[in-house]
Rosetta silent file (secondary structure, phi, psi, omega in degrees, C-alpha in Angstrom):
SEQUENCE: MKRIVLGLLAATALSVSAFAADDKPAVIYDLGGKFDKSFNEAAFNGAEKYTADSGVKYREFEIQNEAQREQALRKFASDGNSPIVIAGFSAAAAVEKVATEFPETKFVIIDAEVDKPNVRSVAFKDNEGSYLVGVIAAKASKTGTVSFIGGMDVPLIRNFGCGYVGGVKATNPDAKVIQNMTGDTPAAWNDPAKGGEIAKSQIDQGSDVIFAAAGGTGIGVLQTAADADKLAIGVDSNQNGLHPGKVLTSMLKRVDVATYNAFKDAADGKFTAGVSILGVKEGGVDYAVDENNAKLMTDDVKKAVETAKADIISGKVKVHSYFSDNACPYK
SCORE:     score description
SCORE:     0.000 S_00000001
   1 L     0.000  -42.000 -179.572   90.184   50.235 -104.494 S_00000001
   2 H   -60.480  -40.831  179.853   89.567   48.737 -101.040 S_00000001
   3 H   -64.724  -37.791 -179.965   86.176   47.439 -102.171 S_00000001
   4 H   -64.743  -45.080  179.851   87.753   45.847 -105.233 S_00000001
   5 H   -62.254  -44.938  179.097   90.399   44.091 -103.141 S_00000001
   6 H   -62.787  -37.761  178.711   87.812   42.877 -100.644 S_00000001
   7 H   -64.621  -40.629  177.788   85.664   41.706 -103.515 S_00000001
   8 H   -64.933  -42.127  178.403   88.568   39.755 -104.999 S_00000001
   9 H   -62.177  -42.109  179.867   89.365   38.204 -101.630 S_00000001
  10 H   -64.106  -41.320  179.883   85.738   37.220 -101.159 S_00000001
  11 H   -64.918  -40.363  178.604   85.621   35.676 -104.624 S_00000001
  12 H   -63.554  -44.924  179.691   88.820   33.788 -103.943 S_00000001
  13 H   -62.098  -40.476 -179.736   87.489   32.522 -100.622 S_00000001
  14 H   -63.750  -43.430 -178.724   84.231   31.507 -102.269 S_00000001
  15 H   -66.330  -37.670  177.575   86.033   29.626 -105.000 S_00000001
  16 H   -65.787  -41.692  178.961   88.265   27.827 -102.466 S_00000001
  17 H   -62.228  -43.212  179.875   85.220   26.953 -100.367 S_00000001
  18 H   -63.994  -40.076  179.690   83.387   25.615 -103.379 S_00000001
  19 H   -63.224  -43.141  179.642   86.454   23.622 -104.370 S_00000001
  20 H   -64.806  -36.900 -179.134   86.727   22.189 -100.850 S_00000001
  21 H   -65.043  -29.403  179.894   83.032   21.379 -100.851 S_00000001
  22 H   -78.199  -14.251 -178.291   83.550   19.334 -104.003 S_00000001
  23 L   -85.593   91.254 -175.075   86.300   17.337 -102.305 S_00000001
  24 E  -128.790   69.533 -176.613   84.250   14.488 -100.867 S_00000001
  25 L   -72.876  158.789  177.904   86.394   11.339 -100.958 S_00000001
  26 E  -149.023  155.149  178.123   85.262    7.933  -99.769 S_00000001
  27 E  -137.702  138.641  179.018   86.790    4.503  -99.325 S_00000001
  28 E  -119.581  122.590 -177.998   85.159    1.068  -99.225 S_00000001
  29 E   -90.194  151.337  178.831   87.078   -1.770  -97.588 S_00000001
  30 L   -81.134  175.614  177.526   86.882   -5.381  -98.682 S_00000001
  31 L   -55.178  139.891 -175.192   85.870   -8.321  -96.500 S_00000001
  32 L   115.230  -23.078  174.349   88.180   -8.621  -93.518 S_00000001
  33 L    84.697  160.432 -173.706   87.659   -5.055  -92.340 S_00000001
  34 L   -71.077  -18.200  179.232   89.800   -1.948  -92.245 S_00000001
  35 L  -106.310   43.190  178.855   91.857   -3.165  -89.294 S_00000001
  36 L   -80.164   -0.083 -178.425   93.025   -6.414  -90.892 S_00000001
  37 L    64.388   16.215 -173.143   96.646   -5.258  -90.389 S_00000001
  38 L  -143.263 -118.725 -172.810   97.135   -5.917  -94.094 S_00000001
  39 H   -61.646  -56.212 -178.266   95.456   -4.972  -97.393 S_00000001
  40 H   -63.320  -40.361 -177.642   92.444   -3.024  -96.128 S_00000001
  41 H   -66.285  -27.477  175.014   94.413   -1.285  -93.419 S_00000001
  42 H   -64.208  -42.527  176.827   96.844   -0.030  -96.044 S_00000001
  43 H   -62.834  -43.188  177.611   93.919    1.721  -97.788 S_00000001
  44 H   -59.054  -44.400 -179.178   92.801    3.107  -94.424 S_00000001
  45 H   -63.222  -37.847  177.258   96.298    4.433  -93.715 S_00000001
  46 H   -65.487  -41.295  178.186   96.393    6.203  -97.056 S_00000001
  47 H   -65.763  -41.204  178.913   93.028    7.828  -96.403 S_00000001
  48 H   -63.367  -40.069  178.729   94.110    8.864  -92.912 S_00000001
  49 H   -64.578  -38.282  178.717   97.286   10.458  -94.253 S_00000001
  50 H   -62.751  -44.150  178.512   95.255   12.438  -96.770 S_00000001
  51 H   -63.532  -41.383  179.077   93.022   13.769  -93.998 S_00000001
  52 H   -62.325  -38.435 -177.310   96.053   14.607  -91.848 S_00000001
  53 H   -79.245  -35.353 -171.371   97.671   16.514  -94.732 S_00000001
  54 H  -106.516  -22.380 -174.700   94.588   18.255  -96.132 S_00000001
  55 L    81.874   -1.001 -179.398   92.134   18.510  -93.254 S_00000001
  56 L   -88.729  126.745  178.916   89.478   16.983  -95.523 S_00000001
  57 L   -82.790  157.261  179.474   87.488   14.171  -93.963 S_00000001
  58 L  -125.801  158.669  173.456   86.468   11.093  -95.906 S_00000001
  59 E   -97.061  155.685 -178.703   83.609    8.628  -95.668 S_00000001
  60 E  -147.169  159.096  177.532   84.218    4.924  -95.281 S_00000001
  61 E  -151.969  135.692  176.356   82.364    1.636  -95.235 S_00000001
  62 E  -106.460  112.689 -177.996   83.371   -1.895  -94.283 S_00000001
  63 L   -72.072  147.670  178.779   81.392   -4.443  -96.274 S_00000001
  64 L  -111.706  -14.544  177.559   80.059   -7.505  -94.470 S_00000001
  65 L  -153.187  169.810 -174.015   78.847   -9.439  -97.521 S_00000001
  66 L   -60.077  -40.297 -175.169   79.224   -9.545 -101.299 S_00000001
  67 L   -65.147  -25.048 -174.974   76.054   -7.580 -102.091 S_00000001
  68 H   -72.036  -15.760  177.312   77.188   -4.573 -100.089 S_00000001
  69 H   -59.869  -55.100 -178.940   79.918   -3.645 -102.560 S_00000001
  70 H   -64.879  -40.069 -179.801   77.440   -2.422 -105.155 S_00000001
  71 H   -61.497  -44.706 -178.784   75.141   -0.959 -102.504 S_00000001
  72 H   -67.643  -42.040  177.677   77.916    1.056 -100.894 S_00000001
  73 H   -58.874  -46.575 -177.987   79.250    2.306 -104.224 S_00000001
  74 H   -67.317  -38.074  179.050   75.791    3.478 -105.296 S_00000001
  75 H   -63.401  -48.634 -179.570   75.078    5.098 -101.926 S_00000001
  76 H   -64.322  -43.238  179.873   78.305    7.099 -101.918 S_00000001
  77 H   -63.523  -41.040  178.628   77.893    8.093 -105.573 S_00000001
  78 H   -63.321  -32.678 -179.500   74.284    9.162 -104.952 S_00000001
  79 L   -82.254   -2.301  178.014   75.456   11.295 -102.043 S_00000001
  80 L    90.431   10.035  177.920   77.965   13.082 -104.237 S_00000001
  81 L   -71.953  140.541  178.380   81.118   11.469 -102.940 S_00000001
  82 E  -172.515  131.236    1.578   84.052   11.468 -105.350 S_00000001
  83 L   -79.444  157.252  175.875   86.549    9.939 -105.721 S_00000001
  84 E  -112.902  115.141  178.287   85.388    6.620 -104.333 S_00000001
  85 E   -96.563  130.548  176.042   88.197    4.140 -103.711 S_00000001
  86 E  -127.461  131.330 -175.244   87.253    0.493 -103.352 S_00000001
  87 E   -95.080  131.028  171.667   89.733   -2.167 -102.341 S_00000001
  88 L   116.364  135.912 -178.538   89.718   -5.657 -103.813 S_00000001
  89 H   -62.955  -26.015 -176.563   89.457   -7.490 -107.126 S_00000001
  90 H   -69.313  -10.130 -178.166   85.985   -8.811 -106.249 S_00000001
  91 H   -87.947   -0.216 -172.035   84.531   -5.320 -106.692 S_00000001
  92 H   -56.776  -48.644 -177.522   85.183   -5.187 -110.460 S_00000001
  93 H   -64.336  -40.052  179.903   81.645   -6.022 -111.614 S_00000001
  94 H   -66.310  -41.147  178.871   80.068   -3.621 -109.128 S_00000001
  95 H   -64.418  -43.758 -179.994   82.408   -0.788 -110.130 S_00000001
  96 H   -59.589  -41.664 -178.402   81.710   -1.323 -113.819 S_00000001
  97 H   -69.493  -49.903 -175.287   77.961   -1.173 -113.210 S_00000001
  98 H   -73.040  -34.510  177.856   77.873    1.810 -110.859 S_00000001
  99 H   -63.805  -31.736  176.245   80.492    3.805 -112.781 S_00000001
 100 H   -68.964  -37.401 -179.807   78.241    3.557 -115.839 S_00000001
 101 H   -72.323  -28.408 -176.860   75.305    4.908 -113.833 S_00000001
 102 L  -125.449   75.010 -173.785   77.350    7.817 -112.436 S_00000001
 103 L   -66.668  -17.970  179.874   79.626    8.984 -115.281 S_00000001
 104 L   -90.244  -10.076  179.916   80.617   12.201 -113.482 S_00000001
 105 L   -88.020  140.988  179.071   81.814   10.386 -110.369 S_00000001
 106 L   -94.311  131.867  179.850   85.426    9.304 -110.113 S_00000001
 107 E  -122.434  148.986  175.093   86.080    5.718 -109.032 S_00000001
 108 E  -133.909  124.604  176.357   89.282    3.896 -108.128 S_00000001
 109 E  -114.619  135.340 -178.876   89.524    0.124 -107.888 S_00000001
 110 E  -107.232  127.504  177.740   92.569   -1.570 -106.400 S_00000001
 111 L    84.767   19.230  175.381   93.698   -4.988 -107.630 S_00000001
 112 L  -155.357  166.387  179.021   91.453   -5.156 -110.692 S_00000001
 113 L  -119.256  125.666  176.440   90.981   -3.503 -114.087 S_00000001
 114 L  -126.781  120.714 -175.022   87.744   -1.796 -115.118 S_00000001
 115 L   -91.179   85.030  176.579   87.705   -0.092 -118.509 S_00000001
 116 L  -138.097  147.733 -175.412   85.567    2.993 -117.965 S_00000001
 117 L   -67.849  -12.512  179.771   86.416    6.654 -118.644 S_00000001
 118 L  -114.983   19.535 -178.014   85.782    7.595 -114.992 S_00000001
 119 E  -122.806  128.662  170.098   87.627    4.678 -113.381 S_00000001
 120 E   -99.564  124.721  178.168   91.261    4.470 -112.318 S_00000001
 121 E  -106.899  124.814 -179.496   92.435    0.870 -111.966 S_00000001
 122 E  -117.528  118.147  177.494   95.497    0.275 -109.818 S_00000001
 123 E  -121.471  162.082 -177.065   97.179   -3.122 -109.905 S_00000001
 124 E  -127.131  149.092  174.577  100.467   -4.294 -108.447 S_00000001
 125 L   -85.071   74.529 -177.354  103.169   -6.684 -109.583 S_00000001
 126 H   -59.461  -29.106  179.093  102.732   -8.816 -106.478 S_00000001
 127 H   -62.576  -35.351 -179.777  104.949  -11.461 -108.061 S_00000001
 128 H   -71.223  -44.744  177.365  107.911   -9.081 -107.965 S_00000001
 129 H   -63.875  -37.712  179.043  107.474   -8.135 -104.321 S_00000001
 130 H   -68.615  -33.348  175.725  106.974  -11.786 -103.439 S_00000001
 131 H   -60.203  -44.619 -179.286  110.154  -12.689 -105.313 S_00000001
 132 H   -60.501  -46.389 -179.069  112.093  -10.296 -103.087 S_00000001
 133 H   -72.561  -21.794  172.991  110.763  -11.786  -99.857 S_00000001
 134 H   -66.196  -39.972  176.037  111.415  -15.236 -101.316 S_00000001
 135 H   -61.138  -44.857 -179.714  115.079  -14.316 -101.608 S_00000001
 136 H   -63.073  -43.597 -179.494  115.034  -13.157  -97.981 S_00000001
 137 H   -60.218  -46.259 -178.156  113.274  -16.338  -96.833 S_00000001
 138 H   -63.337  -38.117  179.956  115.797  -18.588  -98.577 S_00000001
 139 H   -71.202  -32.597 -176.153  118.734  -16.733  -97.067 S_00000001
 140 H   -86.341  -23.307 -175.667  117.243  -16.809  -93.553 S_00000001
 141 L   -66.136  135.978  176.909  116.033  -20.430  -93.526 S_00000001
 142 L   -99.311  -20.761 -177.624  118.105  -22.902  -91.531 S_00000001
 143 L   -94.441  -17.453 -175.340  116.159  -26.000  -92.546 S_00000001
 144 L    81.608    5.139  176.775  116.042  -25.369  -96.288 S_00000001
 145 E  -122.856  124.197  176.992  112.244  -25.632  -96.140 S_00000001
 146 E  -126.982  174.965 -176.020  110.035  -22.559  -96.329 S_00000001
 147 E  -152.013  168.031 -177.922  106.339  -22.151  -97.025 S_00000001
 148 E  -135.205  135.851  174.631  103.503  -20.012  -98.349 S_00000001
 149 E  -125.205  116.946  177.335   99.919  -19.604  -97.123 S_00000001
 150 E   -96.629  163.076  176.497   97.447  -17.881  -99.405 S_00000001
 151 E   -82.384 -108.254  178.472   93.999  -16.625  -98.555 S_00000001
 152 E   -77.439  136.759 -177.174   91.327  -17.304 -101.169 S_00000001
 153 L   -76.313   89.167  179.344   92.499  -19.567 -103.986 S_00000001
 154 L  -135.773  161.349 -178.847   92.393  -17.109 -106.886 S_00000001
 155 H   -53.570  -36.824  179.083   94.926  -16.159 -109.589 S_00000001
 156 H   -55.071  -45.709 -177.595   95.901  -13.007 -107.684 S_00000001
 157 H   -77.646  -31.962  174.376   97.134  -15.046 -104.731 S_00000001
 158 H   -64.596  -28.514  176.105   98.728  -17.702 -106.915 S_00000001
 159 H   -66.329  -38.966  173.288  100.728  -14.830 -108.421 S_00000001
 160 H   -59.186  -52.083 -176.429  102.068  -14.063 -104.930 S_00000001
 161 H   -60.063  -40.496 -178.593  102.950  -17.718 -104.398 S_00000001
 162 H   -64.536  -46.158  179.048  104.639  -18.056 -107.766 S_00000001
 163 H   -61.532  -39.275  179.477  106.857  -15.029 -107.239 S_00000001
 164 H   -61.947  -47.460  178.234  107.802  -16.266 -103.776 S_00000001
 165 H   -60.302  -40.634  179.193  108.861  -19.672 -105.092 S_00000001
 166 H   -58.513  -45.155  179.591  110.843  -17.933 -107.824 S_00000001
 167 H   -66.712  -40.327  177.994  112.809  -15.883 -105.316 S_00000001
 168 H   -61.761  -50.934 -174.641  113.440  -18.876 -103.063 S_00000001
 169 H   -68.755  -31.225  177.623  114.626  -21.114 -105.884 S_00000001
 170 H   -67.330  -26.864 -177.656  116.840  -18.417 -107.427 S_00000001
 171 H   -91.611  -39.563  178.556  118.610  -18.162 -104.077 S_00000001
 172 L  -141.593   93.387 -176.580  118.647  -21.840 -103.096 S_00000001
 173 L   -58.346  -22.191 -178.198  117.725  -24.222 -105.922 S_00000001
 174 L   -90.976   -1.471 -177.814  117.573  -27.117 -103.455 S_00000001
 175 L   -66.843  151.473  175.363  115.086  -25.442 -101.128 S_00000001
 176 E  -105.620  133.375  178.850  111.663  -26.976 -100.539 S_00000001
 177 E  -120.457  115.400  176.750  108.612  -24.703 -100.700 S_00000001
 178 E   -90.270  135.805  179.622  105.324  -25.899  -99.178 S_00000001
 179 E  -129.539  134.412  174.736  102.204  -24.110 -100.432 S_00000001
 180 E  -141.680  146.357  172.017   98.644  -24.098  -99.085 S_00000001
 181 E  -103.890  151.303 -178.545   95.550  -21.976  -99.664 S_00000001
 182 E   -76.547  -37.776 -179.177   93.123  -21.214  -96.850 S_00000001
 183 E  -178.667 -174.865 -178.664   89.957  -21.754  -98.888 S_00000001
 184 L  -121.124   20.130  174.685   87.996  -20.970 -102.028 S_00000001
 185 L  -127.788  165.174 -179.934   85.434  -18.499 -100.630 S_00000001
 186 H   -59.026  -18.997  178.021   85.831  -14.903  -99.345 S_00000001
 187 H   -61.638  -19.606 -178.748   85.803  -16.262  -95.780 S_00000001
 188 H   -65.968  -14.933  179.981   89.417  -17.311  -96.442 S_00000001
 189 H   -82.500  -13.585 -172.139   90.493  -13.693  -95.954 S_00000001
 190 L  -140.102   56.183 -179.157   89.410  -13.538  -92.326 S_00000001
 191 L  -135.308   72.796 -177.882   90.074  -16.861  -90.599 S_00000001
 192 H   -57.991  -34.341 -179.052   93.080  -16.464  -88.278 S_00000001
 193 H   -63.022  -44.671  179.500   92.346  -19.786  -86.549 S_00000001
 194 H   -69.109  -36.333  176.522   92.598  -21.727  -89.808 S_00000001
 195 H   -58.964  -40.788  177.625   95.671  -19.754  -90.782 S_00000001
 196 H   -64.937  -39.258  179.038   97.262  -20.865  -87.541 S_00000001
 197 H   -63.580  -43.656  179.942   96.331  -24.485  -88.171 S_00000001
 198 H   -65.412  -41.848  179.253   97.896  -24.443  -91.627 S_00000001
 199 H   -59.918  -43.190  179.492  101.019  -22.765  -90.282 S_00000001
 200 H   -60.803  -41.834  178.723  101.397  -25.440  -87.596 S_00000001
 201 H   -61.867  -42.341  179.886  101.107  -28.161  -90.240 S_00000001
 202 H   -67.412  -38.897  177.215  103.796  -26.510  -92.353 S_00000001
 203 H   -62.588  -40.265  177.846  106.080  -26.112  -89.340 S_00000001
 204 H   -62.401  -23.599  178.483  105.598  -29.808  -88.583 S_00000001
 205 L   -91.285    4.620  174.719  106.859  -30.479  -92.130 S_00000001
 206 L   107.583   -2.753 -178.894  110.051  -28.549  -91.469 S_00000001
 207 L   -69.743  132.458  176.068  109.218  -25.004  -92.574 S_00000001
 208 L  -119.612    3.477  171.851  110.998  -22.336  -90.562 S_00000001
 209 E  -140.718  122.364 -176.319  109.937  -19.298  -92.642 S_00000001
 210 E  -121.993  123.728  176.038  106.264  -18.800  -93.607 S_00000001
 211 E   -99.667  121.610 -179.788  104.990  -16.130  -95.994 S_00000001
 212 E  -111.025  119.482  173.060  101.284  -15.376  -95.552 S_00000001
 213 E  -117.315   76.645 -167.175   99.336  -13.534  -98.266 S_00000001
 214 L  -145.530   22.466  179.889   95.935  -14.030  -96.721 S_00000001
 215 L    59.618 -136.813 -178.946   94.537  -10.776  -95.343 S_00000001
 216 L   -62.574  -24.812  177.268   93.256  -11.115  -91.777 S_00000001
 217 H   -60.667  -31.746 -178.819   93.938  -14.857  -91.859 S_00000001
 218 H   -62.844  -23.174  179.032   97.622  -14.026  -91.886 S_00000001
 219 H   -61.178  -38.941  177.154   97.395  -12.674  -88.332 S_00000001
 220 H   -68.945  -33.096  177.746   96.948  -16.254  -87.136 S_00000001
 221 H   -65.322  -48.811 -178.789   99.885  -17.390  -89.249 S_00000001
 222 H   -62.019  -39.530 -179.669  102.208  -14.776  -87.761 S_00000001
 223 H   -65.536  -45.149 -178.489  101.063  -15.609  -84.225 S_00000001
 224 H   -64.582  -41.740  178.901  101.572  -19.355  -84.665 S_00000001
 225 H   -62.397  -44.563 -179.522  105.019  -18.878  -86.199 S_00000001
 226 H   -63.035  -42.793  179.686  106.076  -16.592  -83.350 S_00000001
 227 H   -62.429  -31.423 -178.254  104.767  -19.033  -80.731 S_00000001
 228 L   -91.278    5.987 -178.776  106.787  -21.834  -82.370 S_00000001
 229 L    61.594   35.939  174.472  109.931  -19.676  -82.496 S_00000001
 230 L  -111.846  175.350 -179.333  109.842  -19.658  -86.304 S_00000001
 231 E  -105.570  145.760  176.036  109.872  -16.734  -88.701 S_00000001
 232 E  -126.263  162.709  176.980  106.968  -15.333  -90.682 S_00000001
 233 E  -123.377  125.507 -179.752  106.696  -12.796  -93.492 S_00000001
 234 E   -82.225  179.452 -175.608  103.900  -10.233  -93.462 S_00000001
 235 E  -147.509  150.930  175.877  102.077   -8.788  -96.455 S_00000001
 236 E    70.357  -71.076  174.626  100.633   -5.565  -97.888 S_00000001
 237 L   -93.981  168.146  174.934  101.222   -3.400  -94.784 S_00000001
 238 L   -76.960  106.595 -178.109  104.353   -3.412  -92.642 S_00000001
 239 L  -102.396   12.150 -177.453  103.552   -6.168  -90.138 S_00000001
 240 H   -57.186  -35.831 -175.578  107.049   -6.347  -88.636 S_00000001
 241 H   -77.930   -6.981  179.779  105.869   -4.789  -85.379 S_00000001
 242 H   -67.239  -35.914  177.014  103.182   -7.392  -84.695 S_00000001
 243 L  -143.250   77.945 -175.563  105.823   -9.787  -83.366 S_00000001
 244 L   -52.599  131.182  179.633  109.145   -7.932  -83.164 S_00000001
 245 L    84.900   -6.518  179.842  112.079  -10.199  -83.901 S_00000001
 246 L  -119.062  -14.700  174.538  109.798  -12.936  -85.249 S_00000001
 247 E   -99.202  111.412 -173.126  108.541  -11.319  -88.449 S_00000001
 248 E   -61.261  -45.013  175.355  111.421  -11.608  -90.888 S_00000001
 249 E  -169.251 -178.981  174.714  110.081   -8.864  -93.162 S_00000001
 250 E  -132.730  139.266  175.533  106.850   -7.773  -94.846 S_00000001
 251 E   -83.386  106.724 -176.613  106.074   -7.629  -98.552 S_00000001
 252 E   -80.227  130.585  176.127  104.896   -4.048  -98.925 S_00000001
 253 E  -123.931  112.694 -164.978  102.126   -3.350 -101.389 S_00000001
 254 L   -80.445   59.994  173.664  101.584    0.383 -101.522 S_00000001
 255 H   -63.843  -31.072  177.832   97.803    0.421 -101.393 S_00000001
 256 H   -62.910  -42.868  179.639   98.198    3.354  -99.001 S_00000001
 257 H   -67.769  -39.956  178.913   99.958    5.403 -101.674 S_00000001
 258 H   -61.788  -40.896  179.268   97.379    4.447 -104.314 S_00000001
 259 H   -68.147  -47.906  179.325   94.563    5.608 -102.024 S_00000001
 260 H   -58.355  -47.908 -177.884   96.319    8.819 -101.024 S_00000001
 261 H   -63.477  -35.920  178.491   97.190    9.700 -104.617 S_00000001
 262 H   -63.099  -46.823  179.038   93.619    9.091 -105.778 S_00000001
 263 H   -62.154  -47.401 -175.155   92.238   11.482 -103.163 S_00000001
 264 H   -69.582  -42.452  179.474   94.905   14.117 -103.788 S_00000001
 265 H   -60.046  -40.746  179.072   94.793   13.931 -107.582 S_00000001
 266 H   -65.232  -43.258 -179.853   91.034   14.451 -107.526 S_00000001
 267 H   -64.644  -34.275 -178.357   91.347   17.403 -105.148 S_00000001
 268 L   -87.620    1.492 -178.293   94.068   18.976 -107.317 S_00000001
 269 L    72.645   23.808 -176.790   92.106   18.493 -110.522 S_00000001
 270 L  -115.873   16.737 -177.340   94.691   16.003 -111.773 S_00000001
 271 L   -67.182  133.574  176.360   92.680   12.793 -111.609 S_00000001
 272 L  -127.039  144.254  175.129   93.225   10.459 -114.545 S_00000001
 273 L   -89.492 -178.813  179.567   91.431    7.258 -115.451 S_00000001
 274 E   109.653 -173.299 -174.008   93.081    4.197 -116.954 S_00000001
 275 E  -109.407  131.060  172.370   95.277    1.382 -115.680 S_00000001
 276 E  -118.984  126.302  177.601   98.390    1.706 -113.521 S_00000001
 277 E  -118.249  114.516 -170.173  100.435   -1.430 -112.827 S_00000001
 278 E  -109.264  123.435  178.730  103.049   -0.830 -110.160 S_00000001
 279 L  -118.107 -156.678  179.508  106.036   -3.053 -109.554 S_00000001
 280 L   -61.374  -46.288 -177.361  109.449   -2.807 -107.918 S_00000001
 281 L   -60.257  -36.453 -177.867  110.686   -0.230 -110.444 S_00000001
 282 L   -87.371   -0.350 -178.205  107.669    2.016 -109.848 S_00000001
 283 L    77.102   15.952 -178.046  107.906    1.740 -106.057 S_00000001
 284 L   -81.176  -27.628  177.965  104.620   -0.139 -105.891 S_00000001
 285 E  -135.222  150.777 -177.721  106.008   -3.204 -104.077 S_00000001
 286 E  -166.573 -172.081  173.944  108.982   -3.647 -101.781 S_00000001
 287 E  -121.727  157.108 -173.124  110.142   -5.292  -98.573 S_00000001
 288 L  -106.452  133.701  172.335  110.178   -3.727  -95.114 S_00000001
 289 L  -129.293  127.911  176.059  113.128   -3.093  -92.829 S_00000001
 290 L  -151.589 -168.245 -177.443  112.738   -1.301  -89.499 S_00000001
 291 L   -65.532  -19.511 -177.055  113.795   -1.565  -85.866 S_00000001
 292 L   -78.027  -25.651 -178.290  111.609   -4.632  -85.406 S_00000001
 293 L  -126.580    9.808 -175.089  113.485   -6.832  -87.891 S_00000001
 294 L   -56.368  -39.720 -178.001  116.838   -5.055  -88.251 S_00000001
 295 L   -71.504  -24.348  178.969  118.752   -7.823  -86.464 S_00000001
 296 L   -78.487  -28.596 -177.412  117.197  -10.473  -88.712 S_00000001
 297 L   -88.852   79.791 -178.547  118.206   -8.648  -91.873 S_00000001
 298 L   -67.458  166.941  178.839  121.906   -9.455  -91.844 S_00000001
 299 H   -58.262  -37.347 -179.597  124.350   -7.927  -94.306 S_00000001
 300 H   -64.778  -43.128  178.696  124.297  -11.184  -96.280 S_00000001
 301 H   -65.137  -47.176 -177.545  120.489  -11.118  -96.528 S_00000001
 302 H   -63.563  -39.131  178.628  120.395   -7.434  -97.460 S_00000001
 303 H   -62.725  -43.219 -179.140  123.056   -7.862 -100.127 S_00000001
 304 H   -64.524  -45.580 -175.944  121.148  -10.726 -101.740 S_00000001
 305 H   -74.013  -33.203  177.922  117.784   -8.973 -101.774 S_00000001
 306 H   -70.309  -33.648  174.674  119.207   -5.638 -102.946 S_00000001
 307 H   -64.494  -44.424  178.611  120.947   -7.426 -105.813 S_00000001
 308 H   -62.667  -40.686  179.480  117.666   -9.100 -106.751 S_00000001
 309 H   -62.330  -45.601  178.949  115.863   -5.764 -106.538 S_00000001
 310 H   -63.691  -37.179 -179.800  118.402   -4.076 -108.804 S_00000001
 311 H   -68.381  -35.164  176.677  118.180   -6.947 -111.286 S_00000001
 312 H   -68.617  -43.862 -179.527  114.400   -6.649 -111.472 S_00000001
 313 H   -62.963  -40.186 -178.974  114.616   -2.887 -111.996 S_00000001
 314 H   -76.075  -18.700 -176.978  117.237   -3.266 -114.740 S_00000001
 315 L    94.795   -1.319  178.828  115.310   -6.036 -116.451 S_00000001
 316 L   -63.263  -37.697  175.688  118.038   -8.603 -115.899 S_00000001
 317 L  -111.531  125.481  175.364  115.541  -10.662 -113.887 S_00000001
 318 L  -113.728  112.434 -177.498  111.993  -10.983 -115.164 S_00000001
 319 L   -80.045  127.778 -178.318  109.701  -12.513 -112.569 S_00000001
 320 L   -62.408  137.899  175.177  107.070  -14.755 -114.103 S_00000001
 321 L  -100.645  125.127  178.636  103.487  -13.548 -113.776 S_00000001
 322 H   -59.337  -31.254 -177.803  100.922  -16.247 -113.039 S_00000001
 323 H   -64.283  -23.796 -174.725   98.374  -14.138 -114.941 S_00000001
 324 H   -68.745  -30.812 -177.366  100.278  -14.616 -118.200 S_00000001
 325 H  -150.396   11.724 -178.049   99.477  -18.329 -118.524 S_00000001
 326 L    53.669   39.688  179.245   97.795  -19.469 -115.277 S_00000001
 327 L  -150.700  164.001  177.575  100.908  -21.440 -114.458 S_00000001
 328 L  -130.361  121.474 -175.379  104.120  -21.135 -112.482 S_00000001
 329 L   -80.858  -13.090 -175.689  107.404  -22.395 -113.985 S_00000001
 330 L   -79.514  126.529 -177.762  109.367  -22.400 -110.739 S_00000001
 331 L  -123.331    0.000    0.000  109.736  -25.869 -109.261 S_00000001
């Protein structure tokens, strides 16, 4: 009997070891690097939480140019890593190609849709989260002029801008919203100096609340706003702590949760392919309140944004998606 029990224990241990050995997650960050304090860092935080919870280490790579997306995907897949999470819409073509070559490998792309049986596509209703921070901006502004700075001029970022204008105008129809993009190449995601220059220009035009959806470029926006004693709004990750008392809020995009869930689902044998689009109702986007901005979020501001949030969840308010017609109706 003792031998049987020991044999069962050994078999169980072997099966657990084999299962653990198969758990080889990896993450590839987009241009701007994993410590951009924004989009990429959210993916990093999700991966770190998975390691903290499970003890399983992950591989990672920070691309430096466009060609490295496909190279990194193929390298990780060749090495047996799975699932492989890659952040950024620009990776769609590379994921489609490499996922076809490695049909047994699980891939996850964030911010794009790839129709393959081994690919999970996670997108967010950025327009809804941006609408919420637009409401907050309009309530907090003293000048009646607020602004938006996008990174690369692509539909994804115009969707942020459109939602923001919608929230501002729903709260104060007479408000003025200034909008600028940083550029039309991937370099626009990592140019804090230019972000600062644009922010200064907007401040000179009367803006006292600036929402930056620009990756690493946004760090320069937040710094310039703080230096000018104006308010800024962070994006993707909670950036409230970068300049306590000067960052009004942050539009949270739960890339960290998407990354964590991908790793955990694969480890638990529950990985599913297909498209997930996460908005306010699904907990995919939100706004941040903590000790760093608590004094800025007055009862009046919180009441307005919580009402808007409830209206979006109930369907009473439908925030326009720029993707639906490549246009924004809010003026």
